[in-house]
PDB file of C-alpha atoms in Angstrom:
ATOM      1  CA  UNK A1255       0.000   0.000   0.000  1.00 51.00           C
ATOM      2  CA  UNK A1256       1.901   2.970  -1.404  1.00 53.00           C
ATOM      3  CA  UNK A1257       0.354   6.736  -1.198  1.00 51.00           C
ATOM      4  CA  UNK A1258       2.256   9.880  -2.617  1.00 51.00           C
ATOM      5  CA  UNK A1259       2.389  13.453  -0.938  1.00 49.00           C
ATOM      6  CA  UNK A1260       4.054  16.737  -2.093  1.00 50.00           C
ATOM      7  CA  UNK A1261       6.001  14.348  -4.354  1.00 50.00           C
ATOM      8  CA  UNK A1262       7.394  12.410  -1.615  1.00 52.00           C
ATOM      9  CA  UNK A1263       6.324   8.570  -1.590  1.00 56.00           C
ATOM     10  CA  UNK A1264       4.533   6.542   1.589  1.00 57.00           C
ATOM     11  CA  UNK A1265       5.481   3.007   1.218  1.00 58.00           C
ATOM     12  CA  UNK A1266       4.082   0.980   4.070  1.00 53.00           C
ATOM     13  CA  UNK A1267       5.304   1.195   7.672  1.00 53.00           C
ATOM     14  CA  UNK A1268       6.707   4.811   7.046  1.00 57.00           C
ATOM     15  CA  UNK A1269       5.078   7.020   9.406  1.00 58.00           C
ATOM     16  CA  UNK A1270       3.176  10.154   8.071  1.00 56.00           C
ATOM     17  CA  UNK A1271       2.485  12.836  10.168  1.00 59.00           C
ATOM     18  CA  UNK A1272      -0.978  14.130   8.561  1.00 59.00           C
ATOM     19  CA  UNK A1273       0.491  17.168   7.807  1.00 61.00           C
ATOM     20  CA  UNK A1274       0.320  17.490   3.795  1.00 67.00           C
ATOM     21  CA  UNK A1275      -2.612  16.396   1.902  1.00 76.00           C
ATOM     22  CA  UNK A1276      -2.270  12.817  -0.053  1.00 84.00           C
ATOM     23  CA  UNK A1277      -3.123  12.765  -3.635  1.00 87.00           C
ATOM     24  CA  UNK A1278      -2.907   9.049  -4.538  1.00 89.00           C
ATOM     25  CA  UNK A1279      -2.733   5.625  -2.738  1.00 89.00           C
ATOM     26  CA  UNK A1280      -1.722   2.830  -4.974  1.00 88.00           C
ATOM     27  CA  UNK A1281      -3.115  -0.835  -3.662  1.00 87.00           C
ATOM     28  CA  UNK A1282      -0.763  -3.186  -4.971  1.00 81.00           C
ATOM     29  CA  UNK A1283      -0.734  -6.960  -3.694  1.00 78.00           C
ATOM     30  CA  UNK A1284      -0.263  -7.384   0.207  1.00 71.00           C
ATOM     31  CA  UNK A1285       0.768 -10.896   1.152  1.00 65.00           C
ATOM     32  CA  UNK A1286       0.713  -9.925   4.905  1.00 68.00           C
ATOM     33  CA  UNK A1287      -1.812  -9.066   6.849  1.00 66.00           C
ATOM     34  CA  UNK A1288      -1.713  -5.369   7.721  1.00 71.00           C
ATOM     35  CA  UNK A1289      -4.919  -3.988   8.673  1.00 80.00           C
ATOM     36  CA  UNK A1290      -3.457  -0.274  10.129  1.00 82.00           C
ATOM     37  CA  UNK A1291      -2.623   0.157   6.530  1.00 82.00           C
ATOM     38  CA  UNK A1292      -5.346  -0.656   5.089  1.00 84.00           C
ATOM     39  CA  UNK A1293      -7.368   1.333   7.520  1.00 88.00           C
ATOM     40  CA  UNK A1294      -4.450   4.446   7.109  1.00 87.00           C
ATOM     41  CA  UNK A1295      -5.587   3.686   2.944  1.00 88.00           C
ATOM     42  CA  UNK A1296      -9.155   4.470   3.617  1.00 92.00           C
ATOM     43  CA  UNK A1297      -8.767   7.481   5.006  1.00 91.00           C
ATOM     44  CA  UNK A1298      -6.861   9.283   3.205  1.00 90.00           C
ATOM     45  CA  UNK A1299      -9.129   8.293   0.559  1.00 94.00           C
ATOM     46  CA  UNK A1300     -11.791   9.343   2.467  1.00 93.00           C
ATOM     47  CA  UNK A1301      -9.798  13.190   2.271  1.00 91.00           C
ATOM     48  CA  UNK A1302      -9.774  12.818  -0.850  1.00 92.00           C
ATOM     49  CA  UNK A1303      -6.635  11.355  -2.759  1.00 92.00           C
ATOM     50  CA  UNK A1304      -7.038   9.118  -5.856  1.00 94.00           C
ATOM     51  CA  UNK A1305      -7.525   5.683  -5.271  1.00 94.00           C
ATOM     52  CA  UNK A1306      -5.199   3.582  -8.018  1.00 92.00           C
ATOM     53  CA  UNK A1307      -4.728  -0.266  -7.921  1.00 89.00           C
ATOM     54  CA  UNK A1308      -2.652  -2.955  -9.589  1.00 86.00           C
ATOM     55  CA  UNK A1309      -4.257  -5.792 -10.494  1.00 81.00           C
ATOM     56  CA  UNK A1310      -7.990  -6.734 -10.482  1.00 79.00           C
ATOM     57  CA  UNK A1311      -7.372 -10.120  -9.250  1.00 79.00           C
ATOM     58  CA  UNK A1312      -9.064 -11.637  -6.457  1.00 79.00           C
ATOM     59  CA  UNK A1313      -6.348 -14.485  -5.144  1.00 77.00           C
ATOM     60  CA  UNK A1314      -3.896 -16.446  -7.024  1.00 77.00           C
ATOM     61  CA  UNK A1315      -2.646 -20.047  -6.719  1.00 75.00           C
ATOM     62  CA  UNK A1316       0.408 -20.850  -5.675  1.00 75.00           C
ATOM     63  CA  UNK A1317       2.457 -24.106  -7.946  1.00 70.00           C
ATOM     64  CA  UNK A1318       1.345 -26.766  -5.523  1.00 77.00           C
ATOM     65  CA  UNK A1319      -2.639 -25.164  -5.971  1.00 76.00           C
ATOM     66  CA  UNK A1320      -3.345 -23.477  -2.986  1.00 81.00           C
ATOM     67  CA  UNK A1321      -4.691 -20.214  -2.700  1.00 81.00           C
ATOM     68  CA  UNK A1322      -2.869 -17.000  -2.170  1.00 79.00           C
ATOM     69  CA  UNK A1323      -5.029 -14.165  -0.820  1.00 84.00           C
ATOM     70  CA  UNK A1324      -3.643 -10.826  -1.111  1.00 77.00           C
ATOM     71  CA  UNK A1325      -4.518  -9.347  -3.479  1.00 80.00           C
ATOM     72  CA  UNK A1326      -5.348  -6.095  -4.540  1.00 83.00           C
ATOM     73  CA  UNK A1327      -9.276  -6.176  -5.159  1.00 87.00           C
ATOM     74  CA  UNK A1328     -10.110  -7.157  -1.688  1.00 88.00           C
ATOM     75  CA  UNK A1329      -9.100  -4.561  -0.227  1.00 89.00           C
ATOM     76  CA  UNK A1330      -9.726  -1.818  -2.833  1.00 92.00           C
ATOM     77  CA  UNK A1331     -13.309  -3.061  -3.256  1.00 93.00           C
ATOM     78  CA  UNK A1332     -13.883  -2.269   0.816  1.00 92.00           C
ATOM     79  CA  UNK A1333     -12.123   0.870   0.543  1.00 94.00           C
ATOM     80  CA  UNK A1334     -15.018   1.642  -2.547  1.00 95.00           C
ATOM     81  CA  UNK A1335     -17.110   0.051  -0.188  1.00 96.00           C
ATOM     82  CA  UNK A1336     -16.557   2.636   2.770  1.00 95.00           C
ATOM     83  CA  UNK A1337     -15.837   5.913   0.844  1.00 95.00           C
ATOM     84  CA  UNK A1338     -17.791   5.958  -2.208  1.00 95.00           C
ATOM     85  CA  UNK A1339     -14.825   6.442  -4.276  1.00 95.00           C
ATOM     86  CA  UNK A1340     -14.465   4.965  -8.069  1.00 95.00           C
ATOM     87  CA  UNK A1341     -10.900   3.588  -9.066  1.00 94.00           C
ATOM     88  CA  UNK A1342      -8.188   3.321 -11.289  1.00 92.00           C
ATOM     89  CA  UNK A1343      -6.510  -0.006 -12.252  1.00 89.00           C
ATOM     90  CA  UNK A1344      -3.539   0.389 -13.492  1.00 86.00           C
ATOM     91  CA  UNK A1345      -2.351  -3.143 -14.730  1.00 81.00           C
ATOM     92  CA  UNK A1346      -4.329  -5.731 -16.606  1.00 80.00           C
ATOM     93  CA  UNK A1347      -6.328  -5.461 -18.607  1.00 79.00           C
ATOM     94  CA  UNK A1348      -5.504  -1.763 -19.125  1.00 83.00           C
ATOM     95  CA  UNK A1349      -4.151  -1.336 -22.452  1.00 86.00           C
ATOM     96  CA  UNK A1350      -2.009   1.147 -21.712  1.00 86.00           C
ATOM     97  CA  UNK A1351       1.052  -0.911 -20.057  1.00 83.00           C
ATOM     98  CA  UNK A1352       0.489  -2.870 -23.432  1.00 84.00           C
ATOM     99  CA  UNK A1353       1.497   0.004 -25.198  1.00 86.00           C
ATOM    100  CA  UNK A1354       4.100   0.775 -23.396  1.00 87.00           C
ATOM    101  CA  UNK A1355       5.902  -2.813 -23.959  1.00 86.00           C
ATOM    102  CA  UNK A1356       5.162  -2.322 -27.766  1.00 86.00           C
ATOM    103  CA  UNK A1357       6.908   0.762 -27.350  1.00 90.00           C
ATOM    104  CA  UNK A1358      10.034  -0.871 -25.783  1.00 91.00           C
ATOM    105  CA  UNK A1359      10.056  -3.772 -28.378  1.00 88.00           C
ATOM    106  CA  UNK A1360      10.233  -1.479 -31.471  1.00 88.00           C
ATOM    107  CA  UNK A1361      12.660   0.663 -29.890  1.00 92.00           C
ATOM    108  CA  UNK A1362      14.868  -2.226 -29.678  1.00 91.00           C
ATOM    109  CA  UNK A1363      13.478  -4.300 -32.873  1.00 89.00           C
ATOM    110  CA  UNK A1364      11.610  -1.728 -35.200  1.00 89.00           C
ATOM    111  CA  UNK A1365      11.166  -4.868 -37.329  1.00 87.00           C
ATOM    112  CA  UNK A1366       8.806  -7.061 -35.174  1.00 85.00           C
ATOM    113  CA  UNK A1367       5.330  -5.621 -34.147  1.00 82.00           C
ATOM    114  CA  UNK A1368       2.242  -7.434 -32.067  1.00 81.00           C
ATOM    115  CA  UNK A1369       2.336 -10.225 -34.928  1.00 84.00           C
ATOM    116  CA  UNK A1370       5.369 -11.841 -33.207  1.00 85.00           C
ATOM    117  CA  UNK A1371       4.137 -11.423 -29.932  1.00 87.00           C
ATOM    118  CA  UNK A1372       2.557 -14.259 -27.312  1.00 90.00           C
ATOM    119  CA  UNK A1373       0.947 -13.216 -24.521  1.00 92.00           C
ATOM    120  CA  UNK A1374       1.101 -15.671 -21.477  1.00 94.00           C
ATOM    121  CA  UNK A1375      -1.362 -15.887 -18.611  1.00 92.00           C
ATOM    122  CA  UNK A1376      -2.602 -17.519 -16.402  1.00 90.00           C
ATOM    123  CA  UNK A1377      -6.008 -15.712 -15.738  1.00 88.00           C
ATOM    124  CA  UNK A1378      -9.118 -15.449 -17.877  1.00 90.00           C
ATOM    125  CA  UNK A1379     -10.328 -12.090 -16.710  1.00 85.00           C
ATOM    126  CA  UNK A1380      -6.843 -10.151 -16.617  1.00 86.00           C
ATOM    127  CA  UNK A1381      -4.345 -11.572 -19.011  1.00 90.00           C
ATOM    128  CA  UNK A1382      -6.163 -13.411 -21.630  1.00 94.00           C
ATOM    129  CA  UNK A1383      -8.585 -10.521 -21.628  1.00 92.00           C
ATOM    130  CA  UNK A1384      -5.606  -8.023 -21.776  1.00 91.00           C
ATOM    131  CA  UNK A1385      -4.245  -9.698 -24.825  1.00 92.00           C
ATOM    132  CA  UNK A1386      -7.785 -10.400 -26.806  1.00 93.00           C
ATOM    133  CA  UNK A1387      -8.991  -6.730 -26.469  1.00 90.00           C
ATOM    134  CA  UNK A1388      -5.667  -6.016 -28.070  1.00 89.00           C
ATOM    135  CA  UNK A1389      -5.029  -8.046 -30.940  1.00 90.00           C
ATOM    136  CA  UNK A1390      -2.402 -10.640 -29.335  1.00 91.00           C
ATOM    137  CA  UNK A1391      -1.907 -13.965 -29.607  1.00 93.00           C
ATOM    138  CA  UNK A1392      -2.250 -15.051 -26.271  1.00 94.00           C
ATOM    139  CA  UNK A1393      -1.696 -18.817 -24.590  1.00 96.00           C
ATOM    140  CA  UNK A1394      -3.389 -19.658 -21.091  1.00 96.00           C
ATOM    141  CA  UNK A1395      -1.254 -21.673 -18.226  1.00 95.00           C
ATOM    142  CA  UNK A1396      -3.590 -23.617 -16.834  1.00 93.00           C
ATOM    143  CA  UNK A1397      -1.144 -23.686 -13.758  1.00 84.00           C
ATOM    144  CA  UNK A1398      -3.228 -20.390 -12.096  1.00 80.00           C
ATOM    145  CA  UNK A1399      -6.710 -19.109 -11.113  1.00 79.00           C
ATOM    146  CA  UNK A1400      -8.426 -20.777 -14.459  1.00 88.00           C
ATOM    147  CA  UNK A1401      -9.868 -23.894 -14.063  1.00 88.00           C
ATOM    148  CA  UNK A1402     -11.400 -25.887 -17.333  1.00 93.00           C
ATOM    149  CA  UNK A1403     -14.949 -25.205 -16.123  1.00 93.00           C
ATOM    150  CA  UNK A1404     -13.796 -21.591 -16.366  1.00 91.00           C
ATOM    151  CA  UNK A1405     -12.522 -21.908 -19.367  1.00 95.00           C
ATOM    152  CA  UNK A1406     -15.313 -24.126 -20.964  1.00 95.00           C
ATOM    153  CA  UNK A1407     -17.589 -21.476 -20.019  1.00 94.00           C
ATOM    154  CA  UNK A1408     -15.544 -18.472 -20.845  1.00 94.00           C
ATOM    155  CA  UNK A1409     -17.108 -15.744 -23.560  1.00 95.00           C
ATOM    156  CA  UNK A1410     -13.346 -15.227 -24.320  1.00 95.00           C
ATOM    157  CA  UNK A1411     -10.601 -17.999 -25.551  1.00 96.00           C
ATOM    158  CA  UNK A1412      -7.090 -18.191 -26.070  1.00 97.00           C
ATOM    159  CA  UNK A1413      -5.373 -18.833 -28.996  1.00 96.00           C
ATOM    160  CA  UNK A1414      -3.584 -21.870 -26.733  1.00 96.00           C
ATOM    161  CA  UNK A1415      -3.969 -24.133 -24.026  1.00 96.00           C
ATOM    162  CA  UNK A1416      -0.874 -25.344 -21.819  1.00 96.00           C
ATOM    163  CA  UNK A1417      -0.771 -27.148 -18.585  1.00 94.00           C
ATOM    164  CA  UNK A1418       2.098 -24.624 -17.590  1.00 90.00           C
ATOM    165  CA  UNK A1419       4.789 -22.539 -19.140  1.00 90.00           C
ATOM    166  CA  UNK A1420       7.460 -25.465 -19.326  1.00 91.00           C
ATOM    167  CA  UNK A1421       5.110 -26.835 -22.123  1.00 93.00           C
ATOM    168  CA  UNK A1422       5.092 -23.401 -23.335  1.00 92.00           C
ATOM    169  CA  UNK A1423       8.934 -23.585 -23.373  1.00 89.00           C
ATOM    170  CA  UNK A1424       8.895 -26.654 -24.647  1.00 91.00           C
ATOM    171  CA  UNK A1425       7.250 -26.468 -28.079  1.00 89.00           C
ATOM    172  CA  UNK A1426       9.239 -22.648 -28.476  1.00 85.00           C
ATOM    173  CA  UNK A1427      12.205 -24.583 -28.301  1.00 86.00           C
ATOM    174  CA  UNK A1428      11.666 -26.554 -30.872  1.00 87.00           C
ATOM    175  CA  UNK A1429      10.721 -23.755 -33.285  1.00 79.00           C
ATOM    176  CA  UNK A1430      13.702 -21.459 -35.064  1.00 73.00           C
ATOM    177  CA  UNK A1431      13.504 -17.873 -33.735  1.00 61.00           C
ATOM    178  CA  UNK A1432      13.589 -15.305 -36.475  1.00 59.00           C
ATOM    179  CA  UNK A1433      16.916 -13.031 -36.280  1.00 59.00           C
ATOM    180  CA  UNK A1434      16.032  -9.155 -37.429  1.00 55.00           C
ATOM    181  CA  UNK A1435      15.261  -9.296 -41.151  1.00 52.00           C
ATOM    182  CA  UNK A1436      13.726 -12.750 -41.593  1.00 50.00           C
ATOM    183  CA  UNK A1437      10.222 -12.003 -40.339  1.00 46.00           C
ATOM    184  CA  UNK A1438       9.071 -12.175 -43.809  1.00 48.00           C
ATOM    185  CA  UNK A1439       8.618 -15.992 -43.404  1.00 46.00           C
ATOM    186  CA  UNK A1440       6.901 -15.695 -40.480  1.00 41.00           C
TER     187      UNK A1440
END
């Protein structure tokens, strides 16, 4: 839980002595429990800074398939709850960060372009949905919060299925990576 103040930034524990007004808290994902800051969150919300978050998951699931609370949503939909407020997420499936990587890969390889681009996730509603609204290819991990009933019932597919991103490696390995200038064949 991050929140920003006459340009200086609150990360966690650091005290804040009231003093200057905060214009944005930033809910990212809190695997500990830490209810002060949660509550410290809401109210400076509730005097009126910006309310941004990270990602619009739920929980995840950890390799061995239990389930790792923490997440941002929780706690940003009971801040909504309590305040009123409307927020911003920031990560998936906002385009913008997508964007921003495209940006980055054609600085560095003008010839390549969303066309040689997999997106990999392992959630229906953030990352698959992320790449879809986009135009990318996009293969799901199976290995996260989908499960196949999810999937079956999904209004949204991937372009691939894989158990987990070694079967992802896997079958890249086997195919020839274009070098700058041979994308022509691709």
């Amino acid at each position: 839980i991050n929140a920003e103040y006459g340009g200086k930034l609150i990360a966690n524990d650091d005290e804040y002595n009231g003093d200057t007004f905060v214009r944005y808290v930033v809910i990212g994902c809190q695997h500990t429990e830490r209810t002060r800051l949660a509550e410290r969150a809401a109210e400076y919300v509730r005097q009126g800074a910006r309310l941004l978050y990270t990602c619009p998951d739920e929980f995840d699931v950890y390799d061995d398939g239990r389930f790792c609370f923490g997440m941002a949503m929780p706690l940003v939909d009971l801040i909504c709850k309590t305040t009123g407020v409307v927020p911003y997420g920031l990560g998936k499936p906002n385009s913008h960060m997508l964007r921003m990587a495209l940006k980055l890969l054609l600085a560095k390889r003008p010839d390549l372009g969303w066309k040689n681009v997999l997106f990999v996730g392992d959630s229906m509603g953030t990352d698959i949905r992320t790449a879809i609204e986009n135009g990318v290819d996009c293969a799901l991990v199976m290995s996260g919060t989908t499960t196949p009933e999810k999937l079956a019932r999904s209004a949204i597919q991937p372009n691939f299925v894989f158990p987990s991103v070694k079967e992802i490696h896997d079958v890249i390995s086997q195919v020839p990576l274009p070098v700058e200038g041979d994308l022509d064949d691709y």
